[in-house]
Structure formats: C-alpha cells, structure tokens
Tab-separated table of C-alpha atoms in Angstrom:
chain	number	residue	atom	x	y	z
S	273	MET	CA	-0.089	0.092	-0.247
S	274	SER	CA	1.064	3.540	-0.721
S	275	MET	CA	0.563	6.907	-0.548
S	276	ALA	CA	1.715	10.400	-1.763
S	277	VAL	CA	0.870	13.555	-0.095
S	278	ALA	CA	2.581	16.787	-1.828
S	279	SER	CA	2.211	20.258	1.328
S	280	PRO	CA	4.219	23.114	2.065
S	281	THR	CA	7.112	22.401	4.336
S	282	GLY	CA	5.959	22.699	8.320
S	283	ALA	CA	2.365	22.356	6.998
S	284	GLY	CA	0.195	19.831	8.480
S	285	ALA	CA	3.332	18.479	10.455
S	286	GLY	CA	1.977	16.851	13.049
S	287	ASP	CA	-0.914	15.447	10.942
S	288	ASP	CA	1.127	12.049	10.916
S	289	PRO	CA	1.232	9.683	13.296
S	290	LEU	CA	4.729	8.619	13.194
S	291	LEU	CA	6.258	12.805	13.051
S	292	ALA	CA	4.381	13.273	15.935
S	293	ALA	CA	5.895	9.846	17.376
S	294	LEU	CA	9.264	11.712	17.356
S	295	PRO	CA	11.324	13.017	20.082
S	296	THR	CA	12.834	15.482	17.896
S	297	ARG	CA	10.733	17.547	15.466
S	298	ARG	CA	12.508	17.907	12.237
S	299	GLU	CA	11.811	21.157	9.397
S	300	ALA	CA	14.343	23.793	9.067
S	301	HIS	CA	17.525	23.226	7.307
S	302	GLY	CA	19.472	23.624	10.044
S	303	ASP	CA	17.315	20.438	11.979
S	304	PHE	CA	19.262	17.930	9.799
S	305	THR	CA	22.603	17.895	11.058
S	306	PRO	CA	25.133	16.149	9.690
S	307	ARG	CA	24.743	15.593	6.295
S	308	SER	CA	23.644	11.897	6.777
S	309	THR	CA	22.577	9.720	9.204
S	310	LEU	CA	21.816	6.850	6.837
S	311	PRO	CA	22.971	3.125	7.857
S	312	TYR	CA	25.163	1.828	5.329
S	313	ASP	CA	26.060	-1.340	6.913
S	314	ALA	CA	23.158	-2.812	8.299
S	315	GLN	CA	20.803	-1.332	5.166
S	316	ALA	CA	23.009	-2.743	2.293
S	317	GLU	CA	22.502	-6.531	4.697
S	318	GLN	CA	18.851	-5.897	4.206
S	319	LEU	CA	18.553	-4.867	0.724
S	320	LEU	CA	20.563	-7.788	-0.358
S	321	ARG	CA	17.590	-10.016	0.830
S	322	CYS	CA	15.345	-8.100	-0.830
S	323	ARG	CA	15.806	-9.431	-4.431
S	324	VAL	CA	13.644	-7.486	-7.624
S	325	GLY	CA	14.265	-9.690	-10.474
S	326	GLY	CA	17.812	-9.163	-10.941
S	327	SER	CA	18.277	-6.581	-8.780
S	328	PHE	CA	16.976	-5.511	-5.655
S	329	MET	CA	14.525	-3.062	-3.554
S	330	GLY	CA	15.620	0.255	-3.697
S	331	LEU	CA	17.660	0.283	-6.316
S	332	ARG	CA	17.444	1.156	-10.209
S	333	PRO	CA	15.425	-1.563	-11.950
S	334	ILE	CA	18.293	-4.113	-13.967
S	335	GLU	CA	16.911	-2.954	-17.854
S	336	ARG	CA	17.723	0.614	-16.644
S	337	VAL	CA	20.969	-0.198	-15.753
S	338	GLU	CA	21.888	-2.116	-19.017
S	339	ARG	CA	21.386	1.095	-20.841
S	340	GLU	CA	22.982	3.205	-18.655
S	341	VAL	CA	26.451	1.216	-18.562
S	342	ALA	CA	25.390	0.978	-22.198
S	343	GLY	CA	26.199	5.152	-22.095
S	344	LEU	CA	28.712	4.971	-19.694
S	345	TRP	CA	30.809	2.640	-21.954
S	346	SER	CA	30.323	5.085	-24.803
S	347	CYS	CA	31.057	7.876	-23.186
S	348	LEU	CA	33.969	7.127	-21.514
S	349	GLY	CA	35.606	5.563	-24.735
S	350	LEU	CA	36.247	2.280	-23.473
S	351	ARG	CA	37.323	-1.053	-24.669
S	352	ALA	CA	38.235	-4.577	-23.270
S	353	GLY	CA	41.182	-3.974	-20.880
S	354	HIS	CA	40.676	-0.598	-19.666
S	355	ALA	CA	40.583	0.060	-15.587
S	356	VAL	CA	37.743	1.497	-14.614
S	357	LEU	CA	37.180	2.555	-11.145
S	358	ASP	CA	33.562	2.206	-10.283
S	359	LEU	CA	33.487	4.538	-7.223
S	360	GLY	CA	30.524	3.866	-4.691
S	361	CYS	CA	29.689	0.351	-6.496
S	362	GLY	CA	27.353	-1.171	-4.006
S	363	PRO	CA	26.667	-5.027	-5.291
S	364	GLY	CA	28.486	-4.438	-8.104
S	365	LEU	CA	25.131	-3.769	-10.863
S	366	TYR	CA	27.331	-1.370	-13.001
S	367	GLY	CA	30.673	-2.822	-12.499
S	368	SER	CA	30.336	-5.980	-12.979
S	369	ARG	CA	28.160	-5.519	-16.240
S	370	LEU	CA	31.392	-3.533	-17.530
S	371	GLY	CA	33.516	-6.040	-16.585
S	372	ALA	CA	31.610	-8.217	-18.496
S	373	ARG	CA	32.406	-6.355	-21.674
S	374	GLY	CA	35.728	-7.007	-20.762
S	375	ALA	CA	36.826	-3.809	-18.770
S	376	ARG	CA	38.744	-4.056	-14.920
S	377	VAL	CA	36.703	-3.083	-13.003
S	378	THR	CA	37.646	-1.256	-9.742
S	379	GLY	CA	35.301	-1.031	-7.529
S	380	ILE	CA	34.998	1.092	-3.997
S	381	ASP	CA	31.938	1.379	-1.089
S	382	LEU	CA	32.355	1.683	2.812
S	383	ALA	CA	29.686	-0.854	2.639
S	384	ALA	CA	30.717	-4.478	3.523
S	385	ALA	CA	28.390	-6.608	2.593
S	386	ALA	CA	27.671	-5.252	-0.801
S	387	VAL	CA	31.043	-5.390	-1.742
S	388	GLU	CA	31.408	-8.588	-0.515
S	389	HIS	CA	28.022	-9.680	-2.384
S	390	ALA	CA	30.167	-8.087	-6.121
S	391	ARG	CA	33.125	-9.684	-5.402
S	392	ALA	CA	31.259	-13.149	-5.003
S	393	GLU	CA	29.374	-12.575	-8.113
S	394	ALA	CA	32.194	-11.180	-9.772
S	395	GLU	CA	34.450	-14.514	-8.637
S	396	ALA	CA	31.349	-16.968	-9.661
S	397	HIS	CA	31.391	-15.336	-13.571
S	398	GLY	CA	35.561	-14.612	-13.481
S	399	TRP	CA	34.844	-11.304	-14.204
S	400	PRO	CA	38.552	-8.925	-14.242
S	401	CYS	CA	36.936	-6.690	-10.812
S	402	ARG	CA	37.521	-6.256	-7.396
S	403	TYR	CA	35.962	-4.634	-5.172
S	404	LEU	CA	37.103	-3.282	-1.982
S	405	ARG	CA	35.323	-1.705	0.986
S	406	GLY	CA	36.216	1.913	2.021
S	407	SER	CA	36.021	5.269	1.333
S	408	TYR	CA	36.613	7.500	-2.353
S	409	LEU	CA	37.756	10.621	-0.531
S	410	GLU	CA	40.967	8.188	0.411
S	411	LEU	CA	42.124	6.404	-3.192
S	412	ASP	CA	45.378	4.849	-3.565
S	413	ALA	CA	47.677	7.446	-5.506
S	414	VAL	CA	49.528	5.072	-6.918
S	415	GLU	CA	47.475	3.132	-9.438
S	416	ARG	CA	45.938	4.637	-12.553
S	417	PHE	CA	42.903	4.779	-14.336
S	418	ASP	CA	41.290	4.501	-17.595
S	419	ALA	CA	37.959	6.123	-16.158
S	420	ALA	CA	35.913	6.527	-13.216
S	421	PHE	CA	32.411	6.588	-12.322
S	422	LEU	CA	29.678	8.079	-9.815
S	423	ASN	CA	25.892	7.871	-10.174
S	424	HIS	CA	23.036	8.459	-8.214
S	425	GLY	CA	24.347	11.900	-7.334
S	426	MET	CA	26.496	11.522	-4.549
S	427	LEU	CA	28.195	13.818	-5.403
S	428	GLY	CA	25.570	16.016	-4.261
S	429	HIS	CA	25.556	14.355	-1.024
S	430	LEU	CA	29.183	15.503	0.209
S	431	GLU	CA	29.810	18.984	2.095
S	432	PRO	CA	31.820	21.542	-0.336
S	433	ALA	CA	35.047	20.674	1.202
S	434	GLU	CA	34.982	16.697	0.867
S	435	GLN	CA	33.882	17.493	-3.305
S	436	ASP	CA	37.035	19.236	-3.903
S	437	VAL	CA	39.274	15.944	-1.787
S	438	LEU	CA	37.277	13.782	-4.484
S	439	LEU	CA	38.338	15.329	-6.711
S	440	ARG	CA	40.940	15.746	-6.499
S	441	GLY	CA	42.012	12.154	-5.631
S	442	LEU	CA	40.134	11.127	-9.332
S	443	ARG	CA	42.427	13.817	-11.194
S	444	ARG	CA	45.254	11.937	-9.600
S	445	ALA	CA	44.062	8.408	-10.025
S	446	LEU	CA	43.340	9.120	-13.848
S	447	ARG	CA	46.278	9.314	-16.774
S	448	PRO	CA	45.959	11.602	-18.815
S	449	ASN	CA	42.876	11.698	-21.255
S	450	GLY	CA	40.970	9.576	-19.063
S	451	ARG	CA	37.495	9.884	-18.595
S	452	LEU	CA	35.493	11.189	-15.395
S	453	ALA	CA	31.401	10.543	-15.490
S	454	LEU	CA	29.507	12.120	-12.388
S	455	GLU	CA	25.562	12.080	-12.567
S	456	VAL	CA	24.910	14.954	-10.529
S	457	ASP	CA	21.301	16.607	-9.408
S	458	VAL	CA	21.174	20.140	-10.393
S	459	ALA	CA	19.218	23.198	-9.280
S	460	PRO	CA	16.297	23.855	-11.281
S	461	PRO	CA	16.091	26.997	-13.052
S	462	GLY	CA	14.494	29.941	-10.642
S	463	LEU	CA	14.934	27.732	-8.066
S	464	ALA	CA	15.934	30.836	-6.100
S	465	ALA	CA	13.058	32.265	-6.417
S	466	LYS	CA	10.265	29.195	-4.905
S	467	PRO	CA	9.688	28.922	-1.584
S	468	PRO	CA	10.176	25.844	1.079
S	469	SER	CA	8.034	22.680	0.262
S	470	GLU	CA	7.624	19.020	1.128
S	471	THR	CA	5.965	15.377	-0.026
S	472	ARG	CA	5.293	13.358	1.465
S	473	GLN	CA	4.805	8.924	0.246
S	474	ARG	CA	3.686	6.970	2.807
S	475	ARG	CA	4.000	2.879	2.488
S	476	ALA	CA	3.176	-0.386	4.629
S	477	LEU	CA	5.721	-3.379	3.547
S	478	ALA	CA	6.106	-6.328	4.108
S	479	ALA	CA	9.669	-5.998	3.727
S	480	SER	CA	12.083	-3.475	1.988
S	481	PRO	CA	15.852	-2.521	2.368
S	482	TRP	CA	14.845	-1.450	5.646
S	483	SER	CA	13.293	-4.511	8.046
S	484	ASP	CA	12.670	-7.849	7.082
S	485	ARG	CA	9.567	-7.716	8.903
S	486	PRO	CA	6.403	-5.613	8.280
S	487	HIS	CA	6.595	-2.000	8.524
S	488	ARG	CA	5.584	1.712	7.744
S	489	TRP	CA	7.766	3.901	5.857
S	490	LEU	CA	7.060	7.758	5.613
S	491	GLU	CA	9.159	8.973	2.832
S	492	ARG	CA	9.778	13.106	3.146
S	493	LYS	CA	11.711	14.917	1.043
S	494	LEU	CA	12.297	18.534	2.015
S	495	LEU	CA	13.161	21.012	-0.358
S	496	PHE	CA	15.525	24.299	1.253
S	497	PRO	CA	16.157	26.337	-1.614
S	498	ALA	CA	18.305	29.502	-0.011
S	499	GLU	CA	19.895	26.628	0.427
S	500	ARG	CA	19.817	24.794	-2.827
S	501	GLN	CA	20.200	21.979	-1.289
S	502	ARG	CA	16.908	18.452	-0.515
S	503	VAL	CA	16.867	16.285	2.432
S	504	VAL	CA	15.000	12.975	2.177
S	505	HIS	CA	13.997	12.092	5.761
S	506	HIS	CA	12.625	8.495	6.462
S	507	VAL	CA	10.674	8.188	9.269
S	508	ILE	CA	10.061	4.231	9.578
S	509	ALA	CA	7.836	2.209	12.368
S	510	HIS	CA	9.361	-1.478	13.130
S	511	HIS	CA	6.983	-4.087	14.161
S	512	ASP	CA	8.276	-4.216	17.247
S	513	GLY	CA	6.417	-0.623	17.706
S	514	SER	CA	10.169	1.557	17.343
S	515	ILE	CA	10.681	4.013	15.242
S	516	ARG	CA	13.956	4.762	13.463
S	517	GLU	CA	14.427	8.006	11.016
S	518	HIS	CA	17.129	8.760	9.085
S	519	TRP	CA	18.072	11.363	6.369
S	520	VAL	CA	20.666	12.466	3.783
S	521	ARG	CA	20.617	16.005	2.721
S	522	LEU	CA	22.578	16.928	-0.658
S	523	GLU	CA	23.210	19.829	-2.607
S	524	LEU	CA	21.791	20.575	-6.184
S	525	LEU	CA	24.524	21.537	-8.427
S	526	VAL	CA	25.075	24.457	-10.084
S	527	PRO	CA	26.512	23.341	-13.796
S	528	ALA	CA	28.205	26.861	-14.772
S	529	GLU	CA	29.625	26.461	-10.878
S	530	LEU	CA	30.966	22.565	-11.492
S	531	GLU	CA	32.391	22.962	-14.577
S	532	GLN	CA	34.948	25.297	-13.330
S	533	ARG	CA	35.124	23.810	-10.320
S	534	LEU	CA	35.797	20.764	-12.431
S	535	ARG	CA	38.179	22.388	-14.184
S	536	GLU	CA	40.410	23.846	-11.300
S	537	HIS	CA	41.443	20.312	-10.284
S	538	GLY	CA	42.742	19.528	-14.294
S	539	LEU	CA	39.025	18.003	-14.840
S	540	GLN	CA	38.160	19.267	-18.247
S	541	PRO	CA	34.214	19.056	-18.896
S	542	VAL	CA	33.787	17.428	-22.601
S	543	GLN	CA	29.784	17.317	-22.503
S	544	TRP	CA	26.707	16.877	-20.664
S	545	LEU	CA	23.928	14.541	-20.993
S	546	ASP	CA	20.955	13.518	-19.939
S	547	PRO	CA	19.824	10.075	-17.340
S	548	SER	CA	20.405	7.729	-20.256
S	549	LEU	CA	23.883	9.237	-21.280
S	550	THR	CA	22.459	8.518	-24.918
S	551	ALA	CA	21.589	12.505	-25.472
S	552	PRO	CA	22.755	15.893	-24.572
S	553	PRO	CA	19.635	17.247	-21.189
S	554	SER	CA	17.289	19.674	-21.739
S	555	ALA	CA	17.497	22.350	-20.319
S	556	ASP	CA	14.761	22.148	-16.760
S	557	ALA	CA	16.275	18.273	-16.552
S	558	PRO	CA	16.725	17.898	-12.548
S	559	THR	CA	19.111	15.040	-12.939
S	560	ARG	CA	22.219	14.659	-15.815
S	561	TRP	CA	25.626	13.237	-16.275
S	562	VAL	CA	28.945	15.539	-17.033
S	563	VAL	CA	31.878	13.789	-18.416
S	564	ALA	CA	35.213	15.050	-18.252
S	565	ARG	CA	38.448	14.810	-19.703
S	566	ALA	CA	41.856	14.396	-16.805
S	567	GLN	CA	43.996	17.398	-18.343
S	568	GLY	CA	48.193	16.006	-19.285
C-alpha cells in the first residue's frame, strides 16, 4: 500500500502519527545535521535480502542499469582491458556489467555486505573485477585508471570540502586524457525564487531495505531553495513499535559552477548528457551526467 501527499514544508507537520512520535520535530534545514545518518552497513545487508528480478528493491531496475552501462561504455570511450574505477559500487550492478564487457573494474564502497556480494558475483562469473571496502575520499595515489564514474548524485551528498578532496583524488587516479562521468542532481532554473516545499509518501510493507518484518515507512522530501539543498527524511515504524529516523541532505549543483570546479582540479568538461547517457539533457532536467577529461 502506498500513498503520496504533497504539502508545503511545515504544513500539517503534526498530522502524521509517525512524525508526532519523534522526539525532535525536524522542519528547518539546520535540523538535518549531520549531512547523512543512513546506516549504510545495516541497510546494505537488508537490501541484499530484497531481490526484485535481477536487481534489488530500492535500486534501479536492471533494464535501466543495462542502458546506463551501455551509455557509460560509450561516453567513457571504453575498450576491453581498460581500467575503470567504480565509486560507490554497491552490489556491483554497474561494475560487474562493465567487467562482463571486458573492462578491468575496481569498485569501492563503504558497505561491507555490498562489497562481499559484488566480489562473490564477479568471482563466480570470472569477471575481471575487484571490489574493496573503503571510502572514495581516500583514493590510492599510486594506481591509475583509464576512466572513473560516480552515479546516483553522490557528489552532492558530500560537503563542499569533501567534493574538492574527491575531485583532486580523481585527477591523480586518472591517466592523462582519462575520462570521468558524474551523475549529478542540479538546481532547477529559478530555484532561488521558490518557497521551501515538502512532499510525503507513506507505505505499508511486508519487507523493504529498512526491515524484513512488516513496517510502515514515511518518506519526506524537503526542498530548501535558499540553501540549494534537498533532504530525504525516512521515518520507519518497526513491527515492535519502535520508530527510527534517518536522512540524507544533498546539494543541488549548478552546472556552470561545477564545470569551473572541475577545471580547477585539472578535469576538463567534455559534454553533458541526459540520464540515459545518449543525448544532451533538456534545460530543466533535474538529473544529468557530466563527462570530463583529465588534463595532461
């Protein structure tokens, strides 16, 4: 069962029993600190129990993954034998498919369960992939790659200083003329003139990446135009009556500003692409890919 309700931020905040049960009422931008409270390890373990076809509940459908892998192969100029860095690899949905095409993939992720799953799948199929548990903010400066990619808008999940650390690390990790593809969430035109807003979706589920027991899940998406940020706030009512909350706060990037930052770190923007990686994005596309080339 699922129901979506849209309302301005703060409007009717007390009308949902899940919100009313929380010890802290979170409505303002500053209420969602630190930037993320997602339980990556625990959620990865539960996500792997929630298979949907060839993918997992909460992750992209396998048909979309296949299209994006084909797009990455093309826009990154990949060939068999190329070394590719998969940042935030998760259970290997992208990296292992690139490996099946002949790329030598190194995947990095914080969640141990996801890394172990990706590693086991690659070994079972004989794909030239290795998966490592760790942070992509701590890239090995010795190893060099022909290409790298980071999807799901994860650049915007980082603090600005962390974004700079990542971009510097990627420039060091890429060979001259190596390519980088970043999937980013961008600030829509006229964002600054918009008021804060909120949408809600309520679900009652037998299982999900949050729990393998029946539970209720409230997902709030709050937009803070002045800060150019979006918060996704999850409130979970578990089968035992306990209520937990988790959130992630992300920055909506401005394409021209991102291009400038890429150049400052020795990464020359080459093209912008739509989510399918097959055509230029529309002017109002909220999600798009930027492809950059490592300068010599």
